[in-house]
Amino acid sequence: MPEFAARRRRLMSQMGRGSAAVFVSAQESNRNGDVDYPFRQDSTFYYLTGFEEPNAVAVLRPGHDEPFVMFVRPHDPEQAIWVGPRAGVEGACERFGADAAFPIEELDEKLGGLLSSATTLYFPFGEVEHSHVEPLIARHIARRRAAAQRGMAPLEDVRDPLPLVDALRVVKSRAEVAALQAAIDATGAGLVAAMRATRPGLHEYEVQAILETEYRLAGSPRDGFPTIAAAGEHSCTLHYTANRARIEDGDLLLLDTGAEIDYYGADVTRTFPANGKFTSAQRDVYQIVWEAQAAGIARVRPGVTFHSVHNAALKVLVQGLIDLRILRGSVQSNIERDAYRPYFMHGTSHWLGLDVHDAGIYRANGKSTQLVPGMVLTVEPGLYLATDAPRVPKRLRGIGVRIEDDVLVTPSGRRNLSARIPSTVEDLEAIVGQG
Ligand code: GLY
Ligand code: MN
Ligand code: MN
């Protein structure tokens, strides 16, 4: 609870006095018939409240006697028989630190009063899950406009709170790094178990099952995103999630996966030969990606730009494509012409945290974001030599390699939080199929 309270305090100090913010929880969503999708709280709502139930609203009012007000589903003995108890109005105060709490049914009636003294209102318009609250906010704005004509304090400004929250979310606290490390360690256990078990003849979904079994056994209630288990040519499909194919002798297997613990998700990719031995063509490609990744990771430190991590990895990849005789000319000219794009078509990094592609901006006013201690980013270069890609020699066709680690920016440089998960050719050949 102190962690969530500290986040709210930090946000409220930036919002300033005379303002109020309204945040809305995720909603339950029907899957089919009487079955809903498993519920997961909206990341921003969780970040600010720690509250894991749907149909809730949080109001923040800096400088007010009751700065944190929640609207939640009240206790319901009938519902509790089926799905267990809710925190209820009492729990919102006692367990989640609300200064006041009301049944969600009273939102319409009470919201206007709570916001009436604010001159700046923060609300993230446009989010699909907020559509049921937007009309209440719109009505409040209209009423304030009318009231201002009668001499009441006007609502001067309506702003989006997400840039403020996202700027907080992009720099992780110790508790957040600890949760990420737990998720990464669970992911490592899964990847090592999957490497040991892999052999030709298994199916992609069987390896996926091994990964996800380890995650659950490590205390991860769900994955952060759908597992990519891509054998052979499927490794060239960036977000392949069908995972139905048989793994053949001679295939590479690309696993891009992440357990989630306490809402923080890992995002790690390993690519290895299903039979435990890289072919010379596979090793050539793998080694280029490995060195590109090492160059990207080495670049991570406070003060350098997000984009320069990409540039460091990209130069190595392009030199590799020239060495493989897929590209011709200089590294620089190939980068200027985007000639590498058919083989490397995604960014090298993204922020990592509550969302796998986490909150935080990458560029503002034409300038790439500078890294500061506490940021966590992936470093994930790849080469994808699909059979229909241009100028790929026969021996390299169908090879897709991505290597992805999760890197914390520290005051002195970086810590690769997933470094313990095997990724060198030697380590992979020693482990694959040995289980
Ligand atoms: N797993 C999605 C990504 O690597 O961005
Ligand atoms: Mn990623
Ligand atoms: Mn990934």
Coordinates of C-alpha atoms and ligand atoms in Angstrom, one line a residue:
M1 CA 0.0 0.0 0.0
P2 CA 2.8 2.6 0.7
E3 CA 4.0 2.0 -2.8
F4 CA 0.7 2.9 -4.4
A5 CA 0.2 5.8 -2.0
A6 CA 3.6 7.2 -3.0
R7 CA 2.7 7.0 -6.7
R8 CA -0.5 8.9 -6.0
R9 CA 1.4 11.5 -4.0
R10 CA 3.9 12.0 -6.7
L11 CA 1.2 12.3 -9.4
M12 CA -0.8 14.8 -7.3
S13 CA 2.2 16.9 -6.6
Q14 CA 2.6 17.3 -10.4
M15 CA -1.1 17.9 -11.0
G16 CA -1.1 20.9 -8.7
R17 CA -3.6 22.4 -6.3
G18 CA -7.0 23.2 -7.6
S19 CA -7.1 20.2 -9.8
A20 CA -8.8 16.8 -9.8
A21 CA -8.3 13.6 -11.8
V22 CA -10.6 10.8 -12.6
F23 CA -9.3 7.3 -13.4
V24 CA -11.5 4.3 -14.5
S25 CA -10.8 0.6 -14.0
A26 CA -10.9 -2.0 -16.7
Q27 CA -14.3 -3.6 -17.4
E28 CA -15.3 -7.3 -17.6
S29 CA -15.6 -8.5 -21.2
N30 CA -17.7 -11.3 -22.5
R31 CA -15.8 -14.1 -24.3
N32 CA -18.8 -16.3 -25.3
G33 CA -22.1 -17.4 -23.8
D34 CA -21.8 -17.1 -20.0
V35 CA -18.0 -17.0 -20.1
D36 CA -15.9 -13.8 -19.6
Y37 CA -12.3 -13.2 -20.5
P38 CA -10.1 -13.6 -17.5
F39 CA -10.2 -10.1 -15.9
R40 CA -7.0 -8.1 -15.6
Q41 CA -7.0 -4.6 -14.2
D42 CA -6.1 -1.6 -16.4
S43 CA -2.4 -1.0 -15.9
T44 CA -2.7 2.7 -15.0
F45 CA -5.5 2.1 -12.6
Y46 CA -3.5 -0.7 -11.0
Y47 CA -0.4 1.5 -10.9
L48 CA -2.3 4.2 -8.9
T49 CA -4.5 2.0 -6.7
G50 CA -3.4 -1.6 -6.5
F51 CA -7.2 -2.4 -6.9
E52 CA -7.9 -5.5 -8.9
E53 CA -11.7 -5.4 -9.4
P54 CA -13.7 -4.2 -12.4
N55 CA -16.3 -1.4 -12.3
A56 CA -14.3 1.0 -10.1
V57 CA -13.4 4.7 -10.4
A58 CA -10.7 6.6 -8.5
V59 CA -10.8 10.4 -8.0
L60 CA -7.6 12.3 -7.0
R61 CA -7.8 15.8 -5.5
P62 CA -4.5 17.2 -4.5
G63 CA -4.6 19.5 -1.4
H64 CA -8.1 18.3 -0.5
D65 CA -9.0 16.9 3.0
E66 CA -10.0 13.7 1.2
P67 CA -7.5 13.5 -1.7
F68 CA -8.2 9.9 -2.7
V69 CA -11.8 8.8 -3.3
M70 CA -13.0 5.5 -4.7
F71 CA -16.2 4.2 -6.2
V72 CA -16.4 0.4 -6.1
R73 CA -18.8 -2.5 -6.3
P74 CA -20.3 -2.9 -2.8
H75 CA -20.5 -6.2 -1.0
D76 CA -23.1 -8.6 -2.5
P77 CA -23.7 -11.8 -0.6
E78 CA -25.5 -13.4 -3.6
Q79 CA -22.5 -12.7 -5.9
A80 CA -20.1 -13.8 -3.2
I81 CA -21.6 -17.3 -3.3
W82 CA -20.5 -17.6 -7.0
V83 CA -17.3 -15.7 -7.3
G84 CA -16.1 -14.8 -3.8
P85 CA -16.2 -11.6 -1.8
R86 CA -15.4 -8.1 -3.1
A87 CA -13.3 -5.6 -1.3
G88 CA -16.4 -3.4 -1.0
V89 CA -16.6 0.1 0.2
E90 CA -15.0 -0.7 3.6
G91 CA -12.2 -2.6 1.9
A92 CA -11.5 0.3 -0.5
C93 CA -10.7 2.5 2.6
E94 CA -9.1 -0.1 4.9
R95 CA -7.1 -2.2 2.4
F96 CA -6.6 0.3 -0.5
G97 CA -6.1 3.5 1.5
A98 CA -9.1 5.5 0.1
D99 CA -9.9 8.5 2.2
A100 CA -13.6 8.0 1.3
A101 CA -15.4 5.3 -0.8
F102 CA -18.8 5.0 -2.2
P103 CA -20.8 2.3 -4.1
I104 CA -20.2 2.6 -7.9
E105 CA -23.9 3.1 -8.3
E106 CA -23.6 6.5 -6.7
L107 CA -21.0 7.8 -9.1
D108 CA -23.4 9.8 -11.2
E109 CA -24.9 11.4 -8.1
K110 CA -21.6 12.2 -6.3
L111 CA -19.0 12.9 -8.9
G112 CA -20.1 16.5 -9.6
G113 CA -19.8 17.4 -5.9
L114 CA -16.3 15.9 -5.7
L115 CA -15.1 17.8 -8.7
S116 CA -16.9 21.1 -8.0
S117 CA -14.0 23.0 -6.6
A118 CA -11.4 21.9 -9.2
T119 CA -10.4 24.5 -11.8
T120 CA -8.4 21.9 -13.8
L121 CA -9.9 18.5 -14.5
Y122 CA -7.7 15.6 -15.7
F123 CA -9.6 12.8 -17.5
P124 CA -8.2 10.4 -20.2
F125 CA -10.9 10.9 -22.9
G126 CA -11.0 8.4 -25.7
E127 CA -10.1 5.2 -23.9
V128 CA -12.6 2.5 -25.0
E129 CA -13.1 1.2 -21.4
H130 CA -14.0 4.7 -20.2
S131 CA -17.0 5.1 -22.5
H132 CA -19.5 4.7 -19.7
V133 CA -17.9 7.4 -17.6
E134 CA -17.2 9.9 -20.4
P135 CA -20.9 11.2 -20.5
L136 CA -20.7 11.9 -16.8
I137 CA -17.5 13.9 -17.3
A138 CA -19.0 15.7 -20.3
R139 CA -22.1 16.6 -18.3
H140 CA -20.0 18.0 -15.5
I141 CA -18.1 20.2 -17.9
A142 CA -21.3 21.5 -19.3
R143 CA -22.8 22.2 -15.8
R144 CA -19.6 24.0 -14.8
R145 CA -19.9 26.2 -17.9
A146 CA -23.4 27.1 -17.0
A147 CA -22.5 27.7 -13.4
A148 CA -19.7 30.0 -14.4
Q149 CA -22.2 32.2 -16.1
R150 CA -23.9 32.5 -12.7
G151 CA -20.7 33.6 -11.1
M152 CA -19.4 30.2 -9.8
A153 CA -15.7 29.3 -10.2
P154 CA -15.2 28.2 -13.8
L155 CA -13.5 25.0 -14.9
E156 CA -10.6 26.5 -16.7
D157 CA -8.8 23.5 -18.1
V158 CA -9.5 19.9 -19.1
R159 CA -6.4 17.8 -19.5
D160 CA -5.2 14.3 -20.3
P161 CA -3.5 12.8 -17.1
L162 CA -1.8 10.0 -19.0
P163 CA 1.4 12.0 -20.0
L164 CA 2.0 12.7 -16.3
V165 CA 1.3 9.1 -15.3
D166 CA 3.3 7.7 -18.1
A167 CA 6.3 9.8 -17.2
L168 CA 6.1 8.3 -13.7
R169 CA 5.6 4.7 -15.0
V170 CA 8.6 4.8 -17.3
V171 CA 11.0 5.1 -14.3
K172 CA 10.7 2.1 -12.1
S173 CA 11.0 1.9 -8.3
R174 CA 12.9 -0.8 -6.4
A175 CA 9.6 -2.6 -5.8
E176 CA 8.8 -2.5 -9.6
V177 CA 12.3 -3.8 -10.5
A178 CA 11.9 -6.6 -8.0
A179 CA 8.6 -7.6 -9.5
L180 CA 10.1 -7.5 -13.0
Q181 CA 13.0 -9.6 -11.9
A182 CA 10.6 -12.2 -10.4
A183 CA 8.8 -12.3 -13.7
I184 CA 12.0 -12.6 -15.6
D185 CA 13.3 -15.3 -13.4
A186 CA 10.1 -17.3 -13.9
T187 CA 10.5 -16.8 -17.6
G188 CA 14.1 -18.0 -17.4
A189 CA 12.9 -21.2 -15.6
G190 CA 10.4 -21.8 -18.4
L191 CA 12.9 -21.1 -21.2
V192 CA 15.5 -23.4 -19.6
A193 CA 12.9 -26.2 -19.1
A194 CA 11.8 -25.7 -22.7
M195 CA 15.3 -25.8 -24.1
R196 CA 16.0 -29.1 -22.2
A197 CA 12.8 -30.7 -23.4
T198 CA 13.0 -29.6 -27.1
R199 CA 13.6 -32.2 -29.7
P200 CA 12.4 -32.7 -33.3
G201 CA 8.9 -34.2 -33.4
L202 CA 7.4 -32.1 -30.6
H203 CA 4.9 -29.5 -31.6
E204 CA 5.2 -25.7 -31.0
Y205 CA 2.3 -25.9 -28.5
E206 CA 4.0 -28.6 -26.5
V207 CA 7.0 -26.3 -25.9
Q208 CA 4.6 -23.5 -25.1
A209 CA 2.9 -25.8 -22.5
I210 CA 6.3 -26.4 -20.9
L211 CA 7.0 -22.7 -20.7
E212 CA 3.7 -21.8 -19.3
T213 CA 3.7 -24.7 -16.7
E214 CA 6.9 -23.4 -15.3
Y215 CA 5.5 -19.9 -15.1
R216 CA 2.4 -21.0 -13.1
L217 CA 4.6 -23.1 -10.8
A218 CA 6.8 -20.1 -10.2
G219 CA 3.8 -18.1 -9.0
S220 CA 2.9 -16.2 -12.2
P221 CA -0.9 -16.1 -12.6
R222 CA -0.8 -15.3 -16.3
D223 CA 1.5 -14.5 -19.2
G224 CA 2.2 -10.8 -20.1
F225 CA 1.4 -11.5 -23.8
P226 CA 0.6 -14.5 -26.0
T227 CA 3.6 -16.9 -26.3
I228 CA 5.3 -17.0 -29.6
A229 CA 6.6 -20.5 -30.3
A230 CA 7.8 -20.4 -33.9
A231 CA 9.7 -23.3 -35.5
G232 CA 11.4 -23.2 -38.9
E233 CA 10.1 -20.5 -41.2
H234 CA 7.5 -19.4 -38.7
S235 CA 10.4 -17.7 -36.9
C236 CA 10.2 -15.1 -39.7
T237 CA 6.7 -14.1 -38.7
L238 CA 7.2 -11.5 -36.0
H239 CA 4.1 -12.1 -33.9
Y240 CA 3.4 -15.7 -34.8
T241 CA 1.0 -17.2 -32.2
A242 CA -0.7 -20.1 -33.9
N243 CA 1.9 -22.4 -32.3
R244 CA 0.3 -25.5 -34.0
A245 CA 3.2 -26.9 -36.2
R246 CA 5.4 -29.9 -35.7
I247 CA 9.0 -29.0 -35.0
E248 CA 11.2 -30.6 -37.6
D249 CA 14.8 -31.8 -37.5
G250 CA 17.0 -28.9 -38.6
D251 CA 14.5 -26.2 -37.5
L252 CA 15.4 -23.3 -35.4
L253 CA 12.8 -22.7 -32.6
L254 CA 12.2 -19.1 -31.7
L255 CA 10.5 -18.5 -28.3
D256 CA 9.3 -15.0 -27.5
T257 CA 7.6 -15.1 -24.1
G258 CA 7.1 -13.6 -20.7
A259 CA 5.5 -14.5 -17.4
E260 CA 3.7 -11.8 -15.5
I261 CA 4.1 -11.4 -11.7
D262 CA 2.4 -8.7 -9.6
Y263 CA 1.3 -7.2 -13.0
Y264 CA 4.9 -6.8 -14.2
G265 CA 5.7 -8.8 -17.3
A266 CA 9.0 -10.2 -18.7
D267 CA 9.7 -10.1 -22.4
V268 CA 12.5 -12.5 -23.4
T269 CA 13.3 -14.2 -26.8
R270 CA 15.6 -17.1 -27.3
T271 CA 16.2 -18.8 -30.6
F272 CA 17.9 -22.2 -30.7
P273 CA 18.2 -25.3 -32.9
A274 CA 15.6 -27.9 -32.2
N275 CA 18.1 -30.8 -32.5
G276 CA 20.7 -29.1 -30.3
K277 CA 23.2 -28.2 -33.1
F278 CA 23.3 -25.0 -35.2
T279 CA 23.9 -25.6 -38.9
S280 CA 26.7 -23.4 -40.1
A281 CA 24.2 -21.1 -41.9
Q282 CA 22.1 -20.8 -38.7
R283 CA 25.2 -20.1 -36.7
D284 CA 26.3 -17.4 -39.1
V285 CA 23.0 -15.6 -38.7
Y286 CA 22.7 -16.2 -35.0
Q287 CA 26.2 -14.8 -34.3
I288 CA 25.4 -11.6 -36.1
V289 CA 22.2 -11.1 -34.1
W290 CA 24.0 -12.0 -30.9
E291 CA 26.7 -9.4 -31.6
A292 CA 24.2 -6.8 -32.5
Q293 CA 22.4 -7.4 -29.3
A294 CA 25.6 -7.2 -27.3
A295 CA 26.4 -3.8 -29.0
G296 CA 22.9 -2.5 -28.2
I297 CA 23.1 -3.6 -24.5
A298 CA 26.6 -2.1 -24.1
R299 CA 25.2 1.2 -25.3
V300 CA 22.6 1.4 -22.5
R301 CA 23.6 3.9 -19.8
P302 CA 22.2 7.2 -18.4
G303 CA 22.4 10.1 -20.7
V304 CA 22.4 8.2 -24.0
T305 CA 19.3 8.3 -26.2
F306 CA 16.8 5.5 -26.6
H307 CA 17.4 5.7 -30.4
S308 CA 21.2 5.3 -30.0
V309 CA 20.7 1.8 -28.6
H310 CA 18.9 0.9 -31.9
N311 CA 21.6 2.5 -33.9
A312 CA 24.3 0.5 -32.2
A313 CA 22.5 -2.8 -32.9
L314 CA 21.5 -1.8 -36.4
K315 CA 25.1 -1.1 -37.5
V316 CA 26.1 -4.6 -36.5
L317 CA 23.1 -6.2 -38.3
V318 CA 23.7 -4.3 -41.5
Q319 CA 27.4 -5.2 -41.5
G320 CA 26.3 -8.8 -41.0
L321 CA 23.9 -8.6 -43.9
I322 CA 26.8 -7.3 -46.1
D323 CA 29.0 -10.1 -44.9
L324 CA 26.3 -12.6 -45.7
R325 CA 26.2 -11.0 -49.3
I326 CA 22.6 -10.1 -48.9
L327 CA 23.3 -6.3 -49.0
R328 CA 26.1 -4.5 -50.9
G329 CA 27.8 -1.2 -50.3
S330 CA 28.6 0.6 -47.1
V331 CA 26.8 0.2 -43.7
Q332 CA 25.9 3.9 -43.8
S333 CA 24.4 3.9 -47.3
N334 CA 22.3 0.8 -46.5
I335 CA 21.0 2.4 -43.3
E336 CA 20.3 5.7 -45.2
R337 CA 18.3 3.8 -47.8
D338 CA 16.5 1.5 -45.3
A339 CA 17.9 -1.4 -47.4
Y340 CA 17.9 -3.6 -44.3
R341 CA 14.2 -3.3 -43.8
P342 CA 13.2 -6.5 -45.6
Y343 CA 15.3 -8.4 -43.0
F344 CA 14.9 -6.3 -39.8
M345 CA 11.6 -4.5 -39.8
H346 CA 11.0 -3.7 -36.1
G347 CA 12.5 -1.4 -33.5
T348 CA 15.3 -2.7 -31.3
S349 CA 13.7 -1.7 -28.0
H350 CA 10.6 -0.7 -26.1
W351 CA 9.9 0.2 -22.5
L352 CA 8.9 -2.7 -20.3
G353 CA 6.8 -2.8 -17.2
L354 CA 3.1 -3.2 -16.4
D355 CA 2.5 -3.4 -20.2
V356 CA 4.8 -5.4 -22.4
H357 CA 5.1 -2.3 -24.6
D358 CA 5.0 -0.1 -21.6
A359 CA 4.0 3.5 -21.0
G360 CA 6.5 6.2 -21.8
I361 CA 7.4 8.3 -24.8
Y362 CA 10.2 7.5 -27.1
R363 CA 10.6 10.9 -28.7
A364 CA 9.5 14.5 -28.0
N365 CA 10.1 17.7 -29.9
G366 CA 12.1 15.8 -32.5
K367 CA 14.5 14.4 -29.9
S368 CA 14.9 10.8 -28.8
T369 CA 14.3 10.2 -25.1
Q370 CA 17.4 10.2 -22.9
L371 CA 17.9 7.1 -20.7
V372 CA 17.8 7.7 -16.9
P373 CA 18.4 5.2 -14.1
G374 CA 15.3 3.1 -13.3
M375 CA 14.1 2.8 -16.9
V376 CA 13.7 -0.8 -18.2
L377 CA 13.9 -1.5 -21.9
T378 CA 14.1 -4.6 -24.1
V379 CA 17.0 -5.0 -26.5
E380 CA 15.8 -7.3 -29.2
P381 CA 17.5 -7.2 -32.6
G382 CA 16.6 -9.8 -35.1
L383 CA 17.2 -11.0 -38.7
Y384 CA 14.4 -12.6 -40.7
L385 CA 15.5 -14.2 -43.9
A386 CA 12.1 -15.4 -45.2
T387 CA 12.0 -17.6 -48.2
D388 CA 10.3 -14.8 -50.2
A389 CA 12.6 -12.0 -49.0
P390 CA 14.8 -10.5 -51.8
R391 CA 18.4 -11.6 -52.4
V392 CA 18.6 -14.3 -49.7
P393 CA 21.0 -17.1 -50.7
K394 CA 19.5 -20.5 -50.7
R395 CA 21.4 -21.8 -47.6
L396 CA 20.0 -19.0 -45.5
R397 CA 16.4 -19.1 -46.5
G398 CA 13.8 -19.6 -43.8
I399 CA 16.1 -18.6 -41.0
G400 CA 14.7 -16.2 -38.4
V401 CA 16.6 -15.2 -35.3
R402 CA 15.6 -12.8 -32.5
I403 CA 17.4 -12.5 -29.2
E404 CA 15.7 -10.3 -26.6
D405 CA 16.7 -9.3 -23.1
D406 CA 15.3 -6.9 -20.5
V407 CA 17.8 -4.3 -19.4
L408 CA 17.6 -1.9 -16.4
V409 CA 19.3 1.5 -16.7
T410 CA 21.5 1.9 -13.5
P411 CA 23.4 4.9 -12.3
S412 CA 26.6 3.4 -13.5
G413 CA 25.3 1.8 -16.7
R414 CA 23.0 -1.1 -17.0
R415 CA 22.0 -4.4 -15.6
N416 CA 20.7 -7.1 -17.9
L417 CA 17.9 -8.6 -15.8
S418 CA 17.7 -11.6 -18.1
A419 CA 21.4 -12.3 -18.5
R420 CA 21.2 -15.6 -16.8
I421 CA 19.0 -17.2 -19.5
P422 CA 21.4 -19.0 -21.9
S423 CA 22.0 -17.2 -25.2
T424 CA 25.4 -18.0 -26.5
V425 CA 25.8 -20.7 -29.2
E426 CA 27.9 -22.8 -26.8
D427 CA 25.5 -22.5 -23.9
L428 CA 22.5 -23.3 -26.1
E429 CA 24.1 -26.3 -27.8
A430 CA 25.0 -27.6 -24.3
I431 CA 21.5 -27.4 -23.0
V432 CA 19.0 -28.1 -25.8
G433 CA 17.5 -31.6 -25.7
Q434 CA 19.4 -32.5 -22.5
G435 CA 16.3 -32.8 -20.3
Ligands
GLY1 N1 6.8 -10.0 -27.5 C1 6.6 -8.8 -28.2 C2 7.8 -8.0 -28.3 O1 8.9 -8.5 -28.2 O2 7.8 -6.8 -28.5
MN2 MN 9.8 -7.1 -26.9
MN3 MN 9.2 -10.3 -27.1

